[in-house]
Coordinates of C-alpha atoms and ligand atoms in Angstrom, one line a residue:
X1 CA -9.4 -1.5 -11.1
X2 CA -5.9 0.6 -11.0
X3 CA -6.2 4.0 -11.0
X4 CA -4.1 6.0 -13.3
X5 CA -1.7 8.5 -11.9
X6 CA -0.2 8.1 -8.3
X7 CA -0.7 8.6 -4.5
X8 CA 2.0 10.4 -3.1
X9 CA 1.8 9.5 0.8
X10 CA 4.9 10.0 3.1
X11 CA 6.7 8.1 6.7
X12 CA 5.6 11.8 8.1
X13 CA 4.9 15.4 7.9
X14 CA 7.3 17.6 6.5
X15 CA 9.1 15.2 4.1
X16 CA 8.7 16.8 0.7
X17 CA 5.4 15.0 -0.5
X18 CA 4.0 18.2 -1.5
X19 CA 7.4 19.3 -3.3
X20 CA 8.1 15.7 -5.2
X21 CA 4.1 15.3 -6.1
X22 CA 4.5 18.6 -7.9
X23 CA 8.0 17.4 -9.4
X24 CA 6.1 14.2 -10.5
X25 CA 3.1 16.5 -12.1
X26 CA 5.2 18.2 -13.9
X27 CA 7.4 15.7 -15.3
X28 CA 4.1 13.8 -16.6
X29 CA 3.0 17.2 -18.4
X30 CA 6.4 17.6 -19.7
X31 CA 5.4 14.3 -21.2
X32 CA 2.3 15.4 -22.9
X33 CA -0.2 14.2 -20.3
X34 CA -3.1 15.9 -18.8
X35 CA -2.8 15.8 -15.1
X36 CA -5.2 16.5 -12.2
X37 CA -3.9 17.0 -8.5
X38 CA -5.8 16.6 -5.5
X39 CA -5.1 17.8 -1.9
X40 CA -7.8 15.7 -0.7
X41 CA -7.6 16.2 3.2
X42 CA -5.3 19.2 4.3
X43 CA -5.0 21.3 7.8
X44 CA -2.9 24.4 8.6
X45 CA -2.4 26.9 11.5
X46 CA -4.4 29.0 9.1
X47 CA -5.8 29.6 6.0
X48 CA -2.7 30.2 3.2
X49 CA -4.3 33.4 1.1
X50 CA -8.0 34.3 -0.1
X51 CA -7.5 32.0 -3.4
X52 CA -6.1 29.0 -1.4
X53 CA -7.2 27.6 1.8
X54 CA -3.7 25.1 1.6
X55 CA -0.5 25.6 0.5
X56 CA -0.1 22.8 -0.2
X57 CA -2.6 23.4 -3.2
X58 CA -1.1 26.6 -4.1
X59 CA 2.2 24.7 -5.3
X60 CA 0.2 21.9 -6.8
X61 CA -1.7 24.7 -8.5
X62 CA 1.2 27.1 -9.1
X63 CA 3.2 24.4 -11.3
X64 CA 0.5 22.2 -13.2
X65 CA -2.0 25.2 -14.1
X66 CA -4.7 23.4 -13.1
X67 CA -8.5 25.0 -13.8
X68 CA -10.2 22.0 -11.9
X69 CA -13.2 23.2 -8.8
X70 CA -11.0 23.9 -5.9
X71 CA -13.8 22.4 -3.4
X72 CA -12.9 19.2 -6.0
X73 CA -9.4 19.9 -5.7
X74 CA -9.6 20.4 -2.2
X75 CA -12.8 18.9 -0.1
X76 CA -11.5 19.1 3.2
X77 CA -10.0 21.9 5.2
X78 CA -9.4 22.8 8.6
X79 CA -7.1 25.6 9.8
X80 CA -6.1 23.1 13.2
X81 CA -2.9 22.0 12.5
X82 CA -3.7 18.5 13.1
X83 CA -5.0 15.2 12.1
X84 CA -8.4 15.8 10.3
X85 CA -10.3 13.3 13.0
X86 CA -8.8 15.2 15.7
X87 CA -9.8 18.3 13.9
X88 CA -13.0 17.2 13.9
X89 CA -13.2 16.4 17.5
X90 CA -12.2 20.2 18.5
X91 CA -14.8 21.7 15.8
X92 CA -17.5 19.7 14.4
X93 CA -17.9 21.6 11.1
X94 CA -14.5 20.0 10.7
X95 CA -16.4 17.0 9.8
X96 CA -14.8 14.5 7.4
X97 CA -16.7 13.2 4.1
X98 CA -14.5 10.2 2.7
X99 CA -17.3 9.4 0.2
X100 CA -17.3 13.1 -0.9
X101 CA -13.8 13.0 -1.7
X102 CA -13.9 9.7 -3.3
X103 CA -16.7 11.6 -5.5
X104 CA -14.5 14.8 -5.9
X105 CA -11.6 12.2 -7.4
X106 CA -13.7 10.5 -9.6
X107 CA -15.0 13.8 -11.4
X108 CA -11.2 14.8 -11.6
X109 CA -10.1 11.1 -12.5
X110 CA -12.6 11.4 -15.2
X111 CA -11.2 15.1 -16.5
X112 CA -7.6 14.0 -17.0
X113 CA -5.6 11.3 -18.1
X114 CA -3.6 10.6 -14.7
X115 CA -4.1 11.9 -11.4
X116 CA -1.7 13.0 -8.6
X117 CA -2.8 12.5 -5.5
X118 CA -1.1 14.3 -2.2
X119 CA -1.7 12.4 1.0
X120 CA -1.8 14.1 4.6
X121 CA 0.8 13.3 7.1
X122 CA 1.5 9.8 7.1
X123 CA -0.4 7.0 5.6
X124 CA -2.4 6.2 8.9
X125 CA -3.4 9.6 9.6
X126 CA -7.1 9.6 11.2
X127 CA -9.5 10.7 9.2
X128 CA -12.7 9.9 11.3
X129 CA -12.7 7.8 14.5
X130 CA -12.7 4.1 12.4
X131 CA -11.1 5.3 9.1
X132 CA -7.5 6.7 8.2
X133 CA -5.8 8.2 5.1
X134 CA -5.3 4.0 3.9
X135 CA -8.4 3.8 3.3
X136 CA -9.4 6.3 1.3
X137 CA -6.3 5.6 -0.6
X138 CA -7.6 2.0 -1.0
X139 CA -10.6 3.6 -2.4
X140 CA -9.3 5.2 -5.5
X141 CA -6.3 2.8 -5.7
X142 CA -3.9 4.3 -7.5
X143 CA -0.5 2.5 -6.9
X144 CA 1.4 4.4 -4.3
X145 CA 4.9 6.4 -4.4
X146 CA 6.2 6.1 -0.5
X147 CA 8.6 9.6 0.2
X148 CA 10.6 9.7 3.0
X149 CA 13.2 11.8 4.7
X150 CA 16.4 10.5 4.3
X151 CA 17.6 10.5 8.1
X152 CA 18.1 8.1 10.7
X153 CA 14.9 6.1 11.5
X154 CA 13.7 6.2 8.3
X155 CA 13.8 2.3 7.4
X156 CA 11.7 1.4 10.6
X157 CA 9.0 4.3 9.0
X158 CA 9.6 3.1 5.5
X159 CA 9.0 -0.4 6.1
X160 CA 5.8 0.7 8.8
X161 CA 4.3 2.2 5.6
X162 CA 4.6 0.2 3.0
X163 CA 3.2 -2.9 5.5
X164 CA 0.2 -0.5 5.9
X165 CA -0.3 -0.5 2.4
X166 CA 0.3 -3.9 1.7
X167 CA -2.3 -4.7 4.6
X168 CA -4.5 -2.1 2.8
X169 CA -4.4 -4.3 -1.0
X170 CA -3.0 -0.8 -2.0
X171 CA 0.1 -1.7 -4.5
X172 CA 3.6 0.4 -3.7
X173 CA 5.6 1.2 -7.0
X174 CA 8.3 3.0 -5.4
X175 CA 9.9 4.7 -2.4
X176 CA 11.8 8.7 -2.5
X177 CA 14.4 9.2 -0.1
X178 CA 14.1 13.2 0.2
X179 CA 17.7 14.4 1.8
X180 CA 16.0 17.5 2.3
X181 CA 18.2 18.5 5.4
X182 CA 22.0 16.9 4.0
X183 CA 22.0 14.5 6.6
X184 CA 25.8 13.7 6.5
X185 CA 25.7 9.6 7.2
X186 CA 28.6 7.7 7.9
X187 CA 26.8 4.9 6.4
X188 CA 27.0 4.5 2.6
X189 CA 23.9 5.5 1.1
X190 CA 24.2 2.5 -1.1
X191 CA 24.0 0.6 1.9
X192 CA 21.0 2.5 2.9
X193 CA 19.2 1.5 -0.4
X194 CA 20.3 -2.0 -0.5
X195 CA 19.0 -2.4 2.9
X196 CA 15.2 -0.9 2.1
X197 CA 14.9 -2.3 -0.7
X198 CA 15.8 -6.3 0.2
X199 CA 13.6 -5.8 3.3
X200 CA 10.7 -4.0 2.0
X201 CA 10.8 -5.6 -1.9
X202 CA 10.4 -2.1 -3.1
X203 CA 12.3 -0.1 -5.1
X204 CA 14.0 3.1 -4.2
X205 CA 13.5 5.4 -7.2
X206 CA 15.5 8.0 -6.4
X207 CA 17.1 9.5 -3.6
X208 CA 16.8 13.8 -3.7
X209 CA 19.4 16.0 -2.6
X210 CA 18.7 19.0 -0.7
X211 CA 17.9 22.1 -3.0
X212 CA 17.7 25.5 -3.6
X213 CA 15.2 28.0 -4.9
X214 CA 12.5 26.6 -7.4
X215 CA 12.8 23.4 -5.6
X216 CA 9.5 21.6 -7.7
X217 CA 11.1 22.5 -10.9
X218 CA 14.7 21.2 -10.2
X219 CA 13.5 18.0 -8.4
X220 CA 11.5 17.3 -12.0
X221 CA 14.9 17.5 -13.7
X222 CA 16.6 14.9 -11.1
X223 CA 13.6 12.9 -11.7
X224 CA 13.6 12.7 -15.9
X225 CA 17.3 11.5 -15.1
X226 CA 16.3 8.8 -13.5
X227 CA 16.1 5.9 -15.4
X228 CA 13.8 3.7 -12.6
X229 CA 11.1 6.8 -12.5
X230 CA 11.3 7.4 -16.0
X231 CA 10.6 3.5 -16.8
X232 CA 7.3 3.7 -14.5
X233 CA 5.9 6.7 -16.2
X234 CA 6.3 6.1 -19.6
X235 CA 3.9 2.7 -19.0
X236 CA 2.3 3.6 -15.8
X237 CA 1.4 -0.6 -15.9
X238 CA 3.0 -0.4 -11.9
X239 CA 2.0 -3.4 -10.6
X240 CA 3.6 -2.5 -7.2
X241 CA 5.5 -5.2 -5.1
X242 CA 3.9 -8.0 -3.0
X243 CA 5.2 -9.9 0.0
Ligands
ADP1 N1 14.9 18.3 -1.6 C1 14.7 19.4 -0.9 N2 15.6 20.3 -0.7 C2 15.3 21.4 0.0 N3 14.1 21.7 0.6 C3 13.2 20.8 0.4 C4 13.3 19.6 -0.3 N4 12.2 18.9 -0.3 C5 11.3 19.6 0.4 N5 11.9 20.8 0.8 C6 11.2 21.8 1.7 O1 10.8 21.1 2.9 C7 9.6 21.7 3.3 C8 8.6 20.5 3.5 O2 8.3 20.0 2.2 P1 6.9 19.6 1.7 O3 7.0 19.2 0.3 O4 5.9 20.8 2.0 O5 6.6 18.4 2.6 P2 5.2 17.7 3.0 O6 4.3 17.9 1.9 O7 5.6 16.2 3.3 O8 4.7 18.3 4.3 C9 9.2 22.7 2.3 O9 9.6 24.0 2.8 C10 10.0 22.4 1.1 O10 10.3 23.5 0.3
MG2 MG1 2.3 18.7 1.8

């Protein structure tokens, strides 16, 4: 069965997953929801304070006031900026528990009425030597919201990712394009949009300029003005797009 909420999962690091999964909380709470986050798998140069190993979580934290477990919120940390398997490989208490996490969603899942679910990386990121971030994705299958940075190369990665979701049963509601650096294209962006979302079958839901200060908050705001995001959340029936 569908989960209820969404896995945000990205075409890379550094694309604004962490920034458009807390818009997305917080536009559902705006709505009257109770939400749940989860940073399932996250690594960092080092650890972000004494109350927050990620900081990732921190902003997850920061804007939906969540009062779940952390170690629920949180299962797996390493402070090796890297993939968790290869994390793993360096220091074996950097060992990754897929079931555990699966677990740590389902007591969350089972708190709230829609989770939001950050990835790591990309959606293939290694998270022991035979499993990546796909398949623990497939295992709580919630449909999946694709964000991606809105530069060149970014329809190769797009369509990459949402073929390794499709491949994975997972279902794809929707695809972010995150112009988080202004990338000044020649190319219409219409084009852009047209072109992603005939080859792929997905839609584009939005496409998010680059932003100032309290950038979580104001990318909620974009979001509730956007007619195709606003349609999947007030149902949440996503049944995703198939090939
Ligand atoms: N639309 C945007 N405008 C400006 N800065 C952004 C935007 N989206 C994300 N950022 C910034 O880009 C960086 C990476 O975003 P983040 O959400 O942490 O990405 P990810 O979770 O994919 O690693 C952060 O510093 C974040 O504040
Ligand atoms: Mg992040």
């Amino acid at each position: 069965m569908q989960g209820k909420g969404f896995f945000i999962t990205g075409t890379d690091t550094c694309v604004g997953k962490t920034t458009i999964a807390a818009a997305i909380a917080l536009n559902l709470k705006r709505k009257g929801l109770d939400i749940g986050i989860m940073k399932p798998f996250a690594t960092a140069s080092k650890k972000y304070n004494s109350k927050y190993k990620s900081a990732d979580v921190a902003m997850l934290l920061d804007i939906t006031k969540v009062k779940d477990k952390y170690n629920n919120i949180n299962p797996f940390f390493s402070s090796l900026p890297t993939a968790p398997y290869t994390a793993s490989l360096i220091k074996k208490s950097d060992k990754v528990d897929i079931a555990g996490a699966v677990r740590s969603y389902t007591k969350l899942a089972s708190a709230h009425d829609q989770m939001i679910v950050e990835g790591i990386g990309g959606i293939m990121v290694p998270l022991t030597r035979t499993k990546s971030l796909v398949d623990f994705a497939k295992a709580i299958n919630l449909p999946v919201i694709i964000v991606a940075r809105f530069q060149l190369g970014m329809i190769n990665h797009i369509l990459l990712t949402v073929r390794a979701c499709l491949d994975y049963g997972l279902s794809v509601t929707g695809i972010i394009l995150n112009d988080l650096t202004s990338w000044n294209d020649p190319v219409k962006k219409e084009m852009i949009v047209e072109t992603i979302e005939k080859t792929s079958r997905v839609s584009v839901l939005s496409i998010i300029p680059f932003i100032e200060n309290r950038i979580p908050e104001k990318v909620a705001g974009i979001l509730e003005r956007c007619p195709r995001f606003m349609s999947l959340e007030s149902s949440n029936l996503c049944p995703g797009q198939k090939y």
